[in-house]
Structure formats: C-alpha cells, structure tokens
PDB file of C-alpha atoms in Angstrom:
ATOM      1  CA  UNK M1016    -111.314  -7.252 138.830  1.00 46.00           C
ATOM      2  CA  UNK M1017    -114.869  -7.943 139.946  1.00 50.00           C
ATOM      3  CA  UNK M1018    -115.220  -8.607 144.151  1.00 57.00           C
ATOM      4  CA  UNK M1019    -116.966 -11.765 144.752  1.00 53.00           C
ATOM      5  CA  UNK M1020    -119.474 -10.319 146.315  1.00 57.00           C
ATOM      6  CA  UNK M1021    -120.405  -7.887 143.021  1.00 53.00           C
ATOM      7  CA  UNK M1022    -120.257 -10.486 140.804  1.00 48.00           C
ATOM      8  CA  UNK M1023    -122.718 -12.444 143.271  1.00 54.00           C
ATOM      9  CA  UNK M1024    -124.935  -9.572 142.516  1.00 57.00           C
ATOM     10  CA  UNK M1025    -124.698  -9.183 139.186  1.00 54.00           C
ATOM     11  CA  UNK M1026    -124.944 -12.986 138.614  1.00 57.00           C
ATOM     12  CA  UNK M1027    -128.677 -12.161 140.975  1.00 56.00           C
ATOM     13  CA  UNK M1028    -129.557  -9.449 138.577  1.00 60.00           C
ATOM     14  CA  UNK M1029    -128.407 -10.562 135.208  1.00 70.00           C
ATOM     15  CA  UNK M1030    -128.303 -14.333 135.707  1.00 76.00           C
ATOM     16  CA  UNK M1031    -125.962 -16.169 132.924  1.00 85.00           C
ATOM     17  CA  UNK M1032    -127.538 -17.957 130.062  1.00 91.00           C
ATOM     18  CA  UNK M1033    -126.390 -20.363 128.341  1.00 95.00           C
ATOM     19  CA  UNK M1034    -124.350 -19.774 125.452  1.00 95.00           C
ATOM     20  CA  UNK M1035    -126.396 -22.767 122.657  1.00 95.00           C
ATOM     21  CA  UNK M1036    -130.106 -22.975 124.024  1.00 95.00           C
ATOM     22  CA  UNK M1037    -130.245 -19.396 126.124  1.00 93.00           C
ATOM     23  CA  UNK M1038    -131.615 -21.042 129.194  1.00 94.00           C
ATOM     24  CA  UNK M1039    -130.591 -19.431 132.525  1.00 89.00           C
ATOM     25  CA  UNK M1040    -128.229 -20.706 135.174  1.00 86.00           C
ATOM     26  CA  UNK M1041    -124.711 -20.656 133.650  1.00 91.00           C
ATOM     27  CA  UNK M1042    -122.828 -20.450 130.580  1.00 93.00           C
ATOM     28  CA  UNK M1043    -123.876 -23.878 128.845  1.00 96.00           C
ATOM     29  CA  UNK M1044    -127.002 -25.606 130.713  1.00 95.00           C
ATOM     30  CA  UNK M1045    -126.453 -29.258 131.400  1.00 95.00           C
ATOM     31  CA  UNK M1046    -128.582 -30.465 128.816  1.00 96.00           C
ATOM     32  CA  UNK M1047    -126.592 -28.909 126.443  1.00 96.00           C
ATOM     33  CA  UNK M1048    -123.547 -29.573 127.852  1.00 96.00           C
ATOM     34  CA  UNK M1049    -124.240 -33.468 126.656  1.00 95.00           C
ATOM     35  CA  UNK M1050    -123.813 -32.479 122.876  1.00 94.00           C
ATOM     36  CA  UNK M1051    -120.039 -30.956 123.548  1.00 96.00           C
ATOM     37  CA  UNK M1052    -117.507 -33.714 122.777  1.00 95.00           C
ATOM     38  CA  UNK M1053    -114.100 -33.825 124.144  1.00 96.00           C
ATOM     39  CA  UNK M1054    -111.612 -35.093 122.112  1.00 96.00           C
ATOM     40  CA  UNK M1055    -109.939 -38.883 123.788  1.00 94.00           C
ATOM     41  CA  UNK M1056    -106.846 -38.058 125.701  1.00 90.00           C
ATOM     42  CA  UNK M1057    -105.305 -41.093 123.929  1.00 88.00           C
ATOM     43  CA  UNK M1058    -105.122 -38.935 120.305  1.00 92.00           C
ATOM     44  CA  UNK M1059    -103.576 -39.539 117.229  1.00 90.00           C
ATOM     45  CA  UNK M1060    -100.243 -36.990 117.645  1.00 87.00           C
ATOM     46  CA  UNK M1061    -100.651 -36.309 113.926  1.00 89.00           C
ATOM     47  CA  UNK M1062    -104.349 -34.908 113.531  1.00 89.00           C
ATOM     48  CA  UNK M1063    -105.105 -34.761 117.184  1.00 92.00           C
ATOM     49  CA  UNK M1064    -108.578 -36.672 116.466  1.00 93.00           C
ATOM     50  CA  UNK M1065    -109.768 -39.807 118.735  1.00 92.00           C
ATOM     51  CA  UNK M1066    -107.656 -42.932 117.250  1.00 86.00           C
ATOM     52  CA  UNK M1067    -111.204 -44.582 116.513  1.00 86.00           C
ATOM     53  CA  UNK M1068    -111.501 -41.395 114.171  1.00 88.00           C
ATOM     54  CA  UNK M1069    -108.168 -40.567 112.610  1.00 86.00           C
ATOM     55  CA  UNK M1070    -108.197 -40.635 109.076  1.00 75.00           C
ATOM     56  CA  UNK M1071    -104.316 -39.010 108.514  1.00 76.00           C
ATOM     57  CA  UNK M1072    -103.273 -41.614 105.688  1.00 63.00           C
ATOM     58  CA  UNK M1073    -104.221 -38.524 103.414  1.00 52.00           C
ATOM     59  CA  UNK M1074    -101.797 -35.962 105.276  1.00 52.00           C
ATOM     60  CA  UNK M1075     -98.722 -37.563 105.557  1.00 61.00           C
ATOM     61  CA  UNK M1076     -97.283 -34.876 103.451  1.00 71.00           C
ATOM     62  CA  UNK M1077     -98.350 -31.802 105.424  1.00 80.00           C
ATOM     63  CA  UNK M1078     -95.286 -30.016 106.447  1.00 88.00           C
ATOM     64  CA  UNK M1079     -96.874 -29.783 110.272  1.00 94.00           C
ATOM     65  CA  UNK M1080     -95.341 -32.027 113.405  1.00 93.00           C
ATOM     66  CA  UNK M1081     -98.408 -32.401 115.252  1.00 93.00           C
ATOM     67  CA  UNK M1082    -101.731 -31.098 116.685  1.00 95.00           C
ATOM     68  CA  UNK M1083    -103.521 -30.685 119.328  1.00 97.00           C
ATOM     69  CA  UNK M1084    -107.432 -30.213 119.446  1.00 97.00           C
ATOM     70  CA  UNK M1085    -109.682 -30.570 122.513  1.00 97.00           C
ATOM     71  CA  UNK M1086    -113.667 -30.491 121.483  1.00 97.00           C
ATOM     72  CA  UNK M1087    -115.119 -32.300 118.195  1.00 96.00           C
ATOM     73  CA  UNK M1088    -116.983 -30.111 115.885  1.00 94.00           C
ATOM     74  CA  UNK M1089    -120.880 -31.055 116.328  1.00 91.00           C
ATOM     75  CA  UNK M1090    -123.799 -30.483 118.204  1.00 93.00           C
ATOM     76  CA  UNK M1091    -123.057 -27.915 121.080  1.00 96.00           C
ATOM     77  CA  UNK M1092    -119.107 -27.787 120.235  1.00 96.00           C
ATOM     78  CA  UNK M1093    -120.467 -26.676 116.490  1.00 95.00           C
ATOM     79  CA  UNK M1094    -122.612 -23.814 118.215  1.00 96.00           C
ATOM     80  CA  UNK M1095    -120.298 -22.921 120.335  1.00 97.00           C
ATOM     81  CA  UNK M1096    -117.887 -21.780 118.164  1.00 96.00           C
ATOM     82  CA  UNK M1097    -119.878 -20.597 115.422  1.00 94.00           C
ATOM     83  CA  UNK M1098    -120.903 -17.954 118.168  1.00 94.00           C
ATOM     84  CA  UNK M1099    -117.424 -17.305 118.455  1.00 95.00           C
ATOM     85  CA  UNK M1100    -116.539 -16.799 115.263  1.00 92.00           C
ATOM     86  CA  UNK M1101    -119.263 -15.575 113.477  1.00 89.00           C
ATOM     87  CA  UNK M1102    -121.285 -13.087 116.204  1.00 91.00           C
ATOM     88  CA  UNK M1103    -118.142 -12.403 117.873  1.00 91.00           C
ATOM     89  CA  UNK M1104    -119.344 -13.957 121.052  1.00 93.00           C
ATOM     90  CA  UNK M1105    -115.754 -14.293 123.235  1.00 95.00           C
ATOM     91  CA  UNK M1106    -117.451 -15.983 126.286  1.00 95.00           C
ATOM     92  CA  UNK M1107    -118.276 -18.901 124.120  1.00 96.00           C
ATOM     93  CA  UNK M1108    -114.161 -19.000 124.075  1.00 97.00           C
ATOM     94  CA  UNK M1109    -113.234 -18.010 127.383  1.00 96.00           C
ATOM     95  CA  UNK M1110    -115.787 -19.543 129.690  1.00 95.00           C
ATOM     96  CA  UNK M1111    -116.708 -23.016 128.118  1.00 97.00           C
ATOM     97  CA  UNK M1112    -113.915 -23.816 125.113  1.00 98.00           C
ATOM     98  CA  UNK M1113    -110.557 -22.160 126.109  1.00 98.00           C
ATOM     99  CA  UNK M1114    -109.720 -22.906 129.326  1.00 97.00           C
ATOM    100  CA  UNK M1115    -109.726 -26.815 128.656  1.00 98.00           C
ATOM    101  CA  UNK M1116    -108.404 -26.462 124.633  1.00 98.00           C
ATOM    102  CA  UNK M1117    -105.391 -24.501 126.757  1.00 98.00           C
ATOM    103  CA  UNK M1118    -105.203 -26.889 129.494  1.00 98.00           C
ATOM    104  CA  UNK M1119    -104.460 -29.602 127.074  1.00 97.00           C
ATOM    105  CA  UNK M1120    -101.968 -27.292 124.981  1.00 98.00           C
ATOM    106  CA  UNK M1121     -99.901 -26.961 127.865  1.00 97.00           C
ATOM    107  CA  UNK M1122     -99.668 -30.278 128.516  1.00 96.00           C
ATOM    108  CA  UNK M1123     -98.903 -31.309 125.152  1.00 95.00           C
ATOM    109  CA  UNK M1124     -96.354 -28.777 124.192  1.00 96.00           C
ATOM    110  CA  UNK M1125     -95.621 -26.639 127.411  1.00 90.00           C
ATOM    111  CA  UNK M1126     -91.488 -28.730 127.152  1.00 88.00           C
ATOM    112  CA  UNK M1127     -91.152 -28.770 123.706  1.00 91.00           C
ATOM    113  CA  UNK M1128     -90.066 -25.260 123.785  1.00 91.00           C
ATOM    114  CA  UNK M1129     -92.304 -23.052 121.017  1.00 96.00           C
ATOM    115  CA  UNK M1130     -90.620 -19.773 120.217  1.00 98.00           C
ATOM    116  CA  UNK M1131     -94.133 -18.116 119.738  1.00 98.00           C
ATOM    117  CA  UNK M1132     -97.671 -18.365 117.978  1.00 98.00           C
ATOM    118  CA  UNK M1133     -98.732 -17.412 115.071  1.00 98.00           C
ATOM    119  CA  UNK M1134    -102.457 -17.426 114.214  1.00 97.00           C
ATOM    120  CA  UNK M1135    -103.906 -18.143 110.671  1.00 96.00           C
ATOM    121  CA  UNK M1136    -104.505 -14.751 109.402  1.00 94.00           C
ATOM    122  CA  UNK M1137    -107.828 -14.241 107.623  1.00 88.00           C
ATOM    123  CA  UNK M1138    -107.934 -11.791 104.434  1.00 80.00           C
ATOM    124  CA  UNK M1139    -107.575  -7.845 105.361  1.00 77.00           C
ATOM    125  CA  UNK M1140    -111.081  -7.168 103.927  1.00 68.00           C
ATOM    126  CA  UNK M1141    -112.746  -9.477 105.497  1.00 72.00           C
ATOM    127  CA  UNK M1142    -110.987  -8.685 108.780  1.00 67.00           C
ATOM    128  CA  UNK M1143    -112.339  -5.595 108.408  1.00 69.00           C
ATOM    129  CA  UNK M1144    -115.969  -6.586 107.524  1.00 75.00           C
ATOM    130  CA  UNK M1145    -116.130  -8.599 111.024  1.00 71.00           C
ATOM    131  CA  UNK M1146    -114.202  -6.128 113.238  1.00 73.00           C
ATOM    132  CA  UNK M1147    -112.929  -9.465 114.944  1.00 81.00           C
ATOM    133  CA  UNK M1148    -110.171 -12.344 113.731  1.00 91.00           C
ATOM    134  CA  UNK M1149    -110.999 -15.321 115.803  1.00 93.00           C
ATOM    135  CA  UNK M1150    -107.092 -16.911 115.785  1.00 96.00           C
ATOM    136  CA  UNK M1151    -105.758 -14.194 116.952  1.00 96.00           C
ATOM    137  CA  UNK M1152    -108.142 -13.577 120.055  1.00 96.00           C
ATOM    138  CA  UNK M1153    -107.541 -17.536 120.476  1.00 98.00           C
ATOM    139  CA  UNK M1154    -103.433 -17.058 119.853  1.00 98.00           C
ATOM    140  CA  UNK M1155    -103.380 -13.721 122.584  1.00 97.00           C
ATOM    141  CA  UNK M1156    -104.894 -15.874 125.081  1.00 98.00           C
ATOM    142  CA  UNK M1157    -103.039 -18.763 124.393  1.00 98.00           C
ATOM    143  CA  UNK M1158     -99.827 -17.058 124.947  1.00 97.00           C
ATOM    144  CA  UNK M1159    -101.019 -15.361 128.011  1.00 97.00           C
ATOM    145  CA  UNK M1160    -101.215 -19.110 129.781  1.00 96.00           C
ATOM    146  CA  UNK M1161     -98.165 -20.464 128.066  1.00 96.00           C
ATOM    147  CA  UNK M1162     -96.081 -17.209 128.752  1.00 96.00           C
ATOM    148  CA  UNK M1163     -95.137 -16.738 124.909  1.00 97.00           C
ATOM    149  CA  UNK M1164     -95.312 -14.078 122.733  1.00 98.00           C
ATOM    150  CA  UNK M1165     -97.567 -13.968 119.498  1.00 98.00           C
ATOM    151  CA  UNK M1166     -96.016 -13.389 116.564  1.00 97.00           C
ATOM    152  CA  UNK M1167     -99.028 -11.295 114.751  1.00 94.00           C
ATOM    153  CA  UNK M1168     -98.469 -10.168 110.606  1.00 93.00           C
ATOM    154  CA  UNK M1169     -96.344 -13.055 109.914  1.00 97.00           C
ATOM    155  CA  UNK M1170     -98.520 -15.021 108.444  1.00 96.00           C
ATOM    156  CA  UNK M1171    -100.688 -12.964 105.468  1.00 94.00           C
ATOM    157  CA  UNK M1172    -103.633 -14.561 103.032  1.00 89.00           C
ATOM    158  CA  UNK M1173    -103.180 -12.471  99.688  1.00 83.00           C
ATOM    159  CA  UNK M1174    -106.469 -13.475  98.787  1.00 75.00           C
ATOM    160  CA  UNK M1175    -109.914 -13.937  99.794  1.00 67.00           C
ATOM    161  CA  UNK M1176    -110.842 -17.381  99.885  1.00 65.00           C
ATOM    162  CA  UNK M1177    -113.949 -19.616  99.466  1.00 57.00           C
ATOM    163  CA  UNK M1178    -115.602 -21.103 103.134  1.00 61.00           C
ATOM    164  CA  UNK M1179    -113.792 -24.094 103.299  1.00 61.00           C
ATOM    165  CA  UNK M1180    -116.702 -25.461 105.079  1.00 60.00           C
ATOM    166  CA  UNK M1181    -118.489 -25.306 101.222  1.00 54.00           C
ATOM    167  CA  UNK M1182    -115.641 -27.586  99.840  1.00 60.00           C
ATOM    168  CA  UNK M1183    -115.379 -31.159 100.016  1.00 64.00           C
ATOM    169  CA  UNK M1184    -111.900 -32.972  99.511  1.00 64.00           C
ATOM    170  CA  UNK M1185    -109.861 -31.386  96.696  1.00 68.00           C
ATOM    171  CA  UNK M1186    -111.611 -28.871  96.358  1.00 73.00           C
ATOM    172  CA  UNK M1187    -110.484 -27.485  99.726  1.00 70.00           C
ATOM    173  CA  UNK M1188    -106.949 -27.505  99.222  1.00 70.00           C
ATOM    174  CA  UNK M1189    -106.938 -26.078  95.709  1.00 73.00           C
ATOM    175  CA  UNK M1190    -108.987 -23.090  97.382  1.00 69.00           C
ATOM    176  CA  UNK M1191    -106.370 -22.093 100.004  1.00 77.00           C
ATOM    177  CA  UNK M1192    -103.246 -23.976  97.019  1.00 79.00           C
ATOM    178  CA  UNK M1193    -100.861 -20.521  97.870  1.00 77.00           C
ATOM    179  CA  UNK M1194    -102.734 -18.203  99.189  1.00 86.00           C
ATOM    180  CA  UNK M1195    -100.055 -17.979 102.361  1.00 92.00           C
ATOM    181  CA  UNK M1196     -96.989 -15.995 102.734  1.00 94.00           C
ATOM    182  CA  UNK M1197     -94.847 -15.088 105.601  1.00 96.00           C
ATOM    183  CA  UNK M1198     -94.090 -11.023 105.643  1.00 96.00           C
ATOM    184  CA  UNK M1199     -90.349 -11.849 107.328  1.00 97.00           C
ATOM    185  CA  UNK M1200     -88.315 -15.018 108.368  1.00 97.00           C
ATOM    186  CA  UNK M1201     -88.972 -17.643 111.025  1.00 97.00           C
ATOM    187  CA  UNK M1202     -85.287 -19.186 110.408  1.00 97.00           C
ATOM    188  CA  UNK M1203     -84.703 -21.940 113.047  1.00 95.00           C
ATOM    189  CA  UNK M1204     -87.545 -21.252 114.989  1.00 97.00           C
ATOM    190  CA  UNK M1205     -90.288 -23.822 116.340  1.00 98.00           C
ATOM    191  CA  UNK M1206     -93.572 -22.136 115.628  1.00 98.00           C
ATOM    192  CA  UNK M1207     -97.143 -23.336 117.331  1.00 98.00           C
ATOM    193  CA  UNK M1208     -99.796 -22.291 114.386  1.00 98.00           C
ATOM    194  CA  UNK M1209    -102.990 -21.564 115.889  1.00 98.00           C
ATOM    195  CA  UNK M1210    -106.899 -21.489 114.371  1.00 97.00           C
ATOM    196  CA  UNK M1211    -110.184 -22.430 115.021  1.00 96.00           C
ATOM    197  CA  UNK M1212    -111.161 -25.586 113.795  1.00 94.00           C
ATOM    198  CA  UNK M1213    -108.791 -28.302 111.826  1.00 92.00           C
ATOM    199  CA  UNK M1214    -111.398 -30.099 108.868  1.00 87.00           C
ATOM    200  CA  UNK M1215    -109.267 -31.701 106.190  1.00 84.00           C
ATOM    201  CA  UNK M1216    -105.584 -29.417 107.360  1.00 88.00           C
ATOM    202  CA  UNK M1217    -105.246 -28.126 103.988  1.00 88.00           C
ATOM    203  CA  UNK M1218    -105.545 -24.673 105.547  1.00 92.00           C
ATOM    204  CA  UNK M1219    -103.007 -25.828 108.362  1.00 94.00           C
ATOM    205  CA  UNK M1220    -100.987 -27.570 105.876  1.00 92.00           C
ATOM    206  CA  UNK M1221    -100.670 -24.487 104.020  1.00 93.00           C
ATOM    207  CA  UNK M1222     -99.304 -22.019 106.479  1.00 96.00           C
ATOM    208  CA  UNK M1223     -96.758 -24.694 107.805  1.00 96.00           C
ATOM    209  CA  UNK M1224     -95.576 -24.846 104.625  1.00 95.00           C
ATOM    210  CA  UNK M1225     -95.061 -21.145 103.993  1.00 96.00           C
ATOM    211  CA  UNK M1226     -93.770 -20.768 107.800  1.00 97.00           C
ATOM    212  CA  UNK M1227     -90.580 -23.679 106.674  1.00 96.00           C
ATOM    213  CA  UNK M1228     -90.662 -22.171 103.517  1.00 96.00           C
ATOM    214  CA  UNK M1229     -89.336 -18.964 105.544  1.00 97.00           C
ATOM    215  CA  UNK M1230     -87.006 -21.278 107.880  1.00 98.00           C
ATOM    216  CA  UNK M1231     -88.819 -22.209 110.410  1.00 97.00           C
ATOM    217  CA  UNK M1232     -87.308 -25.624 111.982  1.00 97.00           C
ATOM    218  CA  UNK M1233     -90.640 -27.342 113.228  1.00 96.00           C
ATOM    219  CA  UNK M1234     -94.513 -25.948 113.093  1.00 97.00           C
ATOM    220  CA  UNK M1235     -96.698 -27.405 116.292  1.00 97.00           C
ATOM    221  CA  UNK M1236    -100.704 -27.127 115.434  1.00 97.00           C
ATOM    222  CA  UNK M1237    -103.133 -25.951 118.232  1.00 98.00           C
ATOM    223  CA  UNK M1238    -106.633 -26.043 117.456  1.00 98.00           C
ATOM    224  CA  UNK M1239    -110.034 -25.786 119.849  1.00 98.00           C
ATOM    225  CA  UNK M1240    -111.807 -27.745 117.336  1.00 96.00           C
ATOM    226  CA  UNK M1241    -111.901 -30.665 114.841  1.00 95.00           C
ATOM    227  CA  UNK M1242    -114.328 -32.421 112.341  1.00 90.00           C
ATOM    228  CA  UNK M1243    -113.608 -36.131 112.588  1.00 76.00           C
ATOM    229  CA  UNK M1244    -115.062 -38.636 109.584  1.00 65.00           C
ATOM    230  CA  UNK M1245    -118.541 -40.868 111.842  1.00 57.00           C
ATOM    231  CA  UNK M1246    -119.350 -37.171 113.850  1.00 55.00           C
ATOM    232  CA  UNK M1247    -121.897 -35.246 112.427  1.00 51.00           C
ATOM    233  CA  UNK M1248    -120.694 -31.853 111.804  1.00 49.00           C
ATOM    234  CA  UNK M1249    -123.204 -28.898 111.607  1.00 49.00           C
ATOM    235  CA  UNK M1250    -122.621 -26.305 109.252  1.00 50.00           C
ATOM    236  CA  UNK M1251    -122.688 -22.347 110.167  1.00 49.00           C
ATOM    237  CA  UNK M1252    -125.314 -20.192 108.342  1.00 44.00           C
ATOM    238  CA  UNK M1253    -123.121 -16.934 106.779  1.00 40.00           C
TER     239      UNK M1253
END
C-alpha cells in the first residue's frame, strides 16, 4: 500500500486528470462531474430506474426479482463507462463509479442473503480480443465489499452476439433469444447477476432465465448503469 506521504508526491508529480475531459486536479473535474446522474434513492425495485422513469410494464415476465443500478447512462456516466469497458480504463470503475454503485448494493441486498455473483459472461473470442471482461472485474470487486464469492464459468454465451446498443426493442431480445447456458447447477441458490449497464433487460432477462432454468431459487440484478426512456443516452464508438 502507498504511504500518504508517497502518494502526496506522486499526486505533485503526476497530478490526476480527469477521467471524461482530461483536465487536472482529480479523477472527474467538477464541471464534469455535473453530467453524472445518480439514480433517485426512491427506485422502482423492479428496473432500479427513478419512478419518474420506469417503464417495466414491458418486463413483467423477466424471470429476475429485482435490480439495483446507481448512475444513469448519459453525459459523463456514458463516458465513464465506455472508458471502462471499451479502453479498459479500471479507475473509471474504482475511483468515481464503484464505490457508490457498491455502497447502494449493500444496502439493498447486503440481508437478503445472496449465495454468490455471477457476472454476464461475454463470448470467449471476444474475451480474448479485449484481454478484459468488464462484469467480472465489476463482480470480483463486488464480492470483495459484500464478502461473497463469485461464481465465474457459470454463466457461458455460445455465441457472439450483435451490440445491443445497435438494436432497438425486439430486435434486442431476439439477438441475445438463447444464447445463455449455465455450465453446472445453481439448485436452490439465490444468485446476484452482475453487468454493466441494464438498457431494455433482455440480456439480464436472459441469464436469469438460464440461472432458474438450472435451479436457482431467486436471481437479484446489480448493475452500475442504466438507460432510462426522457435521458439522453450517448452511444460508444467500437
């Protein structure tokens, strides 16, 4: 561990930047600090969105309990993790996004008792290709401040998918429609399903439905991010 009086020096000689605009001075300036969003503490316990922006008539078949999302996806938020999950950038996660996104999931499921987390896996090759899977750096750290294990290769994509981020509506579901499988059982257990951003939950939906397909009792959702309907989401450029 760094001595506070090293990392004084280091902060002298290599002065943080901030993670959106670059300016120096911290992690993310005040000016963009204005464009992140925090998600209402009053949420909707279904899609975890602001109850002035939940729109979960359409999911009321998902095979999911609840989620849990802290930032909305635009502006700042949108860069934020788009540096995180596309350059690899893991102090966009750990010194602006995580520590409140896990804040808030211990508060909303620290007593309900989770036997461990399972990220959404992302296709082998395209693992590969990025040398990084950004929910399960997200799921480690989770389970590092919620003292539960991670439950890694349970969840497998057979396929490479589309960007849902492409798709609009139907189109998004029918591109991840059983492309999840589990790789053993989850009989009986309660499972909190972690990724990076929830947009319409067909991905979520999907991987609850192949964790109960495989027994588990009840699947918890965790997510840093959402895209609400009235915020203006901003697209990554692959």
């Amino acid at each position: 561990m760094t001595s506070p009086a090293l990392q004084k020096l280091m902060d002298l000689l290599f002065p943080p930047r901030c993670l959106v605009c670059g300016a120096a001075g911290e992690p993310l300036c005040q000016s963009c600090r204005k464009g992140l969003r925090a998600v209402e503490e009053r949420a909707c316990p279904f899609c975890g969105r602001g109850k002035a922006l939940c729109r979960c008539d359409y999911g009321k078949d998902f095979l999911f309990e609840r989620t849990v999302s802290q930032w909305y996806y635009t502006e700042s938020g949108a860069a934020l993790i788009q540096n995180f999950k596309f350059k690899a950038r893991k102090d966009a996660y750990d010194l602006v996004l995580g520590p409140a996104f896990e804040s808030r999931v211990l508060r909303e499921y620290g007593g309900l008792g989770a036997d461990y987390i399972v990220p959404v896996p992302m296709y082998r090759g395209e693992a590969r290709r990025r040398g990084f899977c950004h929910a399960e750096y997200i799921a480690r750290s989770l389970g590092k401040a919620m003292g539960i294990p991670v439950r890694e290769g349970l969840l497998l994509q057979s396929r490479k998918k589309l960007p849902q981020h492409s798709l609009k509506g139907k189109a998004r579901a029918e591109n991840v429609r059983g492309i999840y499988q589990t790789s053993d059982r989850a009989d009986g257990d309660c499972v909190l399903l972690v990724d990076d951003i929830a947009t319409s939950f067909a991905t979520l939906g999907e991987c609850a439905g192949a964790l109960r397909s495989a027994g588990a009792d009840r699947v918890l959702c965790a997510v840093p991010m959402t895209a609400a309907p009235l915020v203006r989401e901003v697209h990554p450029q692959e």
